[in-house]
Amino acid sequence: GESVGLHLPTLSVQEGDNSIINCAYSNSASDYFIWYKQESGKGPQFIIDIRSNMDKRQGQRVTVLLNKTVKHLSLQIAATQPGDSAVYFCAENTLKGQGAQKLVFGQGTRLTINP
Amino acid sequence: GAGVSQSPSNKVTEKGKDVELRCDPISGHTALYWYRQSLGQGLEFLIYFQGNSAPDKSGLPSDRFSAERTGGSVSTLTIQRTQQEDSAVYLCASSLTGGALGYTFGSGTRLTVV
C-alpha cells in the first residue's frame, strides 16, 4: 500500500551547521509533497512544498529536493538555529479532483540542534 | 478564530468509557480533517468533512469511532468504549476549500486511556 517513510528517526547537528532530513515514498502517482515541522505540544506547521514536476524548490533557509527516479525527498535546512529543533514530517498528496486531499505522512525525524 | 482550536488539550479516561473531542476550525474554512498521531509515529488520516458532510470516512479504525460536524463549523470526534490502543494525539486541521496545501492544524488533544 501507500507509504511514506523516513530513513533516520533522529538527527543531531551543531548550531550553525546545515542539516539534511530524508524521506522515501512509494506512491509514484503523488502530485506534490509537503514538509511539516512539529514542535512539542503543537500541531504540524507547514514549511515548504514541492510539486511532482519539480526537482528543487527553495525557501528561506530551506531547500527541498525531489528525486522521482528513486522516489526520494529531502529537506535541507541551512545555518541551523536552536528554534529548528523539532520533529519533521514529509507528507505526500495525490490530487483527486474535488475529492478529499488527504495527506499520507511519514514517521518523522527528530532534529536536535546542539549549541 | 485566528487558528484551529481543539479541546480538551489533554484527556485521561478509563478503558470502556466514551470520550468526545472537539475541533473549532478557522472561520470560513469549509474543509475539516481529523488525524491521529500515535507516540513516535506519523499522522494517520481518520475522516474528512466538506461542509457538514463526510465524503471520506475511510480512516476511522472501527465502528467505535464516529464524527460529526454541524453548521459547517465545529466538529466532534466521538470514541465509544475506549481501549488502550486508542491512546494518541488527535489532531484536527481545516482548510479553506479542501486543498491540502492550505491545511492549518490545531494543537491536538492528547488522549490517554488507562
Coordinates of C-alpha atoms in Angstrom, one line a residue:
Chain A
G1 CA 0.0 0.0 0.0
E2 CA 0.9 3.6 0.0
S3 CA 3.6 4.6 2.5
V4 CA 5.9 7.4 3.2
G5 CA 8.8 6.9 5.5
L6 CA 12.0 8.4 6.8
H7 CA 15.5 6.9 6.7
L8 CA 16.5 8.2 10.2
P9 CA 14.4 8.7 13.2
T10 CA 16.8 11.1 14.9
L11 CA 19.4 13.7 13.8
S12 CA 21.7 15.9 15.8
V13 CA 23.6 18.8 14.4
Q14 CA 25.7 21.6 15.7
E15 CA 24.1 25.1 15.7
G16 CA 25.1 26.9 12.5
D17 CA 25.7 23.7 10.5
N18 CA 23.4 22.5 7.7
S19 CA 21.1 19.6 8.2
I20 CA 19.5 17.2 5.7
I21 CA 16.4 15.2 6.5
N22 CA 15.5 12.4 4.2
C23 CA 12.2 10.8 3.1
A24 CA 11.3 7.9 0.9
Y25 CA 7.9 7.5 -0.7
S26 CA 6.3 4.7 -2.6
N27 CA 3.3 6.2 -4.5
S28 CA 4.6 7.4 -7.9
A29 CA 1.2 9.0 -8.5
S30 CA 1.7 11.6 -5.8
D31 CA 1.3 15.1 -7.2
Y32 CA 3.0 17.0 -4.5
F33 CA 4.9 16.7 -1.3
I34 CA 4.9 18.8 1.8
W35 CA 7.4 19.1 4.7
Y36 CA 5.9 19.9 8.1
K37 CA 7.6 20.9 11.4
Q38 CA 6.1 19.9 14.7
E39 CA 7.3 21.4 17.9
S40 CA 6.5 19.7 21.2
G41 CA 2.8 20.1 22.2
K42 CA 1.9 21.8 18.9
G43 CA 0.3 20.7 15.6
P44 CA 2.4 20.3 12.5
Q45 CA 3.3 23.6 10.8
F46 CA 3.8 23.9 7.0
I47 CA 7.3 24.5 5.9
I48 CA 7.6 24.1 2.2
D49 CA 6.0 22.1 -0.6
I50 CA 7.1 20.8 -4.0
R51 CA 5.1 19.6 -7.0
S52 CA 6.0 16.4 -8.7
N53 CA 7.1 18.2 -11.9
M54 CA 9.8 20.0 -10.0
D55 CA 13.3 18.8 -8.8
K56 CA 14.1 21.6 -6.4
R57 CA 12.4 24.4 -4.5
Q58 CA 14.0 26.9 -2.2
G59 CA 12.5 28.9 0.7
Q60 CA 14.0 30.9 3.5
R61 CA 16.9 28.7 4.8
V62 CA 15.2 25.6 3.5
T63 CA 15.5 23.7 0.2
V64 CA 13.5 20.6 -0.8
L65 CA 14.9 18.2 -3.4
L66 CA 12.8 15.6 -5.2
N67 CA 14.3 12.7 -7.0
K68 CA 11.4 10.9 -8.7
T69 CA 13.7 8.2 -10.1
V70 CA 14.4 6.7 -6.7
K71 CA 11.3 8.2 -5.0
H72 CA 13.3 10.2 -2.5
L73 CA 12.6 13.6 -1.0
S74 CA 14.9 15.6 1.2
L75 CA 14.7 18.8 3.3
Q76 CA 17.9 20.8 3.7
I77 CA 18.0 23.4 6.5
A78 CA 20.9 25.9 6.3
A79 CA 22.6 27.5 9.2
T80 CA 20.5 25.7 11.8
Q81 CA 19.3 27.5 14.8
P82 CA 18.0 26.3 18.2
G83 CA 14.5 27.0 17.1
D84 CA 14.9 24.4 14.3
S85 CA 14.8 21.7 16.9
A86 CA 11.5 19.8 16.2
V87 CA 10.1 16.7 14.5
Y88 CA 10.0 17.0 10.8
F89 CA 7.5 15.1 8.7
C90 CA 7.2 14.6 5.0
A91 CA 3.8 14.1 3.5
E92 CA 2.5 13.2 0.1
N93 CA -0.7 14.0 -1.6
T94 CA -2.5 12.7 -4.7
L95 CA -4.8 15.3 -6.2
K96 CA -8.2 13.7 -6.7
G97 CA -10.2 16.3 -8.4
Q98 CA -12.7 17.6 -5.9
G99 CA -12.2 14.7 -3.5
A100 CA -10.6 14.8 -0.2
Q101 CA -7.0 15.9 -0.5
K102 CA -5.8 13.9 2.4
L103 CA -2.1 13.6 3.1
V104 CA -0.1 10.4 3.8
F105 CA 2.6 11.2 6.4
G106 CA 5.9 9.7 7.2
Q107 CA 7.0 8.6 10.6
G108 CA 9.0 11.8 11.3
T109 CA 12.6 12.7 12.1
R110 CA 13.5 14.4 15.4
L111 CA 16.1 17.1 14.7
T112 CA 18.1 18.3 17.7
I113 CA 20.3 21.4 17.3
N114 CA 23.2 21.3 19.8
P115 CA 24.6 24.7 21.0
Chain B
G1 CA -11.0 32.4 15.4
A2 CA -7.4 33.0 14.5
G3 CA -6.4 29.4 14.4
V4 CA -7.8 25.9 14.8
S5 CA -8.8 25.3 18.4
Q6 CA -9.1 21.8 19.9
S7 CA -10.5 20.9 23.3
P8 CA -9.7 19.4 25.7
S9 CA -5.9 19.6 25.3
N10 CA -5.5 16.6 27.4
K11 CA -7.9 13.8 28.4
V12 CA -7.4 10.9 30.6
T13 CA -10.2 8.3 30.6
E14 CA -10.8 4.8 31.9
K15 CA -11.0 1.9 29.5
G16 CA -14.6 1.4 28.4
K17 CA -15.7 5.0 28.7
D18 CA -16.8 7.2 25.9
V19 CA -15.0 10.4 25.0
E20 CA -15.8 13.4 22.8
L21 CA -13.1 15.5 21.3
R22 CA -13.9 18.9 19.8
C23 CA -12.5 20.9 17.0
D24 CA -13.2 24.6 16.2
P25 CA -11.8 25.3 12.7
I26 CA -10.8 28.6 11.3
S27 CA -13.8 30.7 10.5
G28 CA -14.9 30.2 6.9
H29 CA -12.9 27.1 6.3
T30 CA -15.1 24.6 4.6
A31 CA -12.9 21.5 4.9
L32 CA -12.0 19.8 8.1
Y33 CA -9.8 16.8 8.7
W34 CA -9.2 14.6 11.7
Y35 CA -5.8 12.8 12.1
R36 CA -4.5 10.5 14.8
Q37 CA -0.8 10.6 15.9
S38 CA 0.4 7.7 18.0
L39 CA 3.6 8.0 20.0
G40 CA 6.6 8.4 17.8
Q41 CA 4.5 7.9 14.6
G42 CA 3.3 9.9 11.7
L43 CA -0.2 11.2 11.3
E44 CA -2.9 8.7 10.3
F45 CA -5.9 10.1 8.4
L46 CA -9.3 9.4 10.1
I47 CA -12.0 11.4 8.4
Y48 CA -12.6 14.4 6.2
F49 CA -15.6 16.9 6.1
Q50 CA -16.6 19.2 3.4
G51 CA -19.2 21.4 5.0
N52 CA -21.3 19.1 7.2
S53 CA -20.9 16.0 5.1
A54 CA -18.1 13.4 5.3
P55 CA -17.3 12.2 1.9
D56 CA -14.3 10.2 3.2
K57 CA -14.5 8.2 6.4
S58 CA -12.1 5.6 5.3
G59 CA -9.6 6.1 8.1
L60 CA -11.9 5.5 11.0
P61 CA -10.3 2.4 12.6
S62 CA -13.5 0.8 13.9
D63 CA -17.2 1.4 14.4
R64 CA -16.4 2.8 17.9
F65 CA -15.2 5.9 16.2
S66 CA -17.6 8.5 14.7
A67 CA -17.6 12.2 13.9
E68 CA -20.0 14.9 13.0
R69 CA -19.9 18.5 12.0
T70 CA -22.6 21.0 12.5
G71 CA -23.2 24.4 10.9
G72 CA -20.2 23.8 8.7
S73 CA -18.1 24.7 11.7
V74 CA -17.5 22.8 14.9
S75 CA -16.7 19.1 14.6
T76 CA -16.8 16.4 17.3
L77 CA -14.9 13.1 17.2
T78 CA -16.5 10.5 19.5
I79 CA -14.8 7.3 20.6
Q80 CA -17.1 4.8 22.3
R81 CA -15.9 2.1 24.7
T82 CA -12.3 3.4 24.6
Q83 CA -9.5 0.9 24.5
Q84 CA -5.8 1.4 25.5
E85 CA -4.8 1.4 21.8
D86 CA -6.9 4.5 21.3
S87 CA -4.3 6.5 23.3
A88 CA -2.8 9.0 20.9
V89 CA -2.9 12.7 20.0
Y90 CA -5.9 13.5 17.9
L91 CA -5.2 16.4 15.5
C92 CA -7.7 18.5 13.6
A93 CA -6.9 20.5 10.5
S94 CA -9.0 22.9 8.4
S95 CA -8.5 24.4 5.0
L96 CA -10.4 27.0 3.0
T97 CA -11.6 24.8 0.2
G98 CA -10.1 21.3 0.9
G99 CA -6.7 21.7 -0.6
A100 CA -4.0 20.0 1.4
L101 CA -1.6 22.9 0.9
G102 CA -3.9 25.1 2.9
Y103 CA -4.1 22.9 6.0
T104 CA -3.9 24.6 9.3
F105 CA -3.5 22.2 12.2
G106 CA -4.7 22.6 15.8
S107 CA -2.5 21.7 18.7
G108 CA -4.3 18.4 19.2
T109 CA -6.0 16.5 22.1
R110 CA -3.8 14.1 23.9
L111 CA -6.0 11.1 24.9
T112 CA -4.7 8.6 27.4
V113 CA -6.8 5.5 28.1
V114 CA -5.9 3.9 31.4

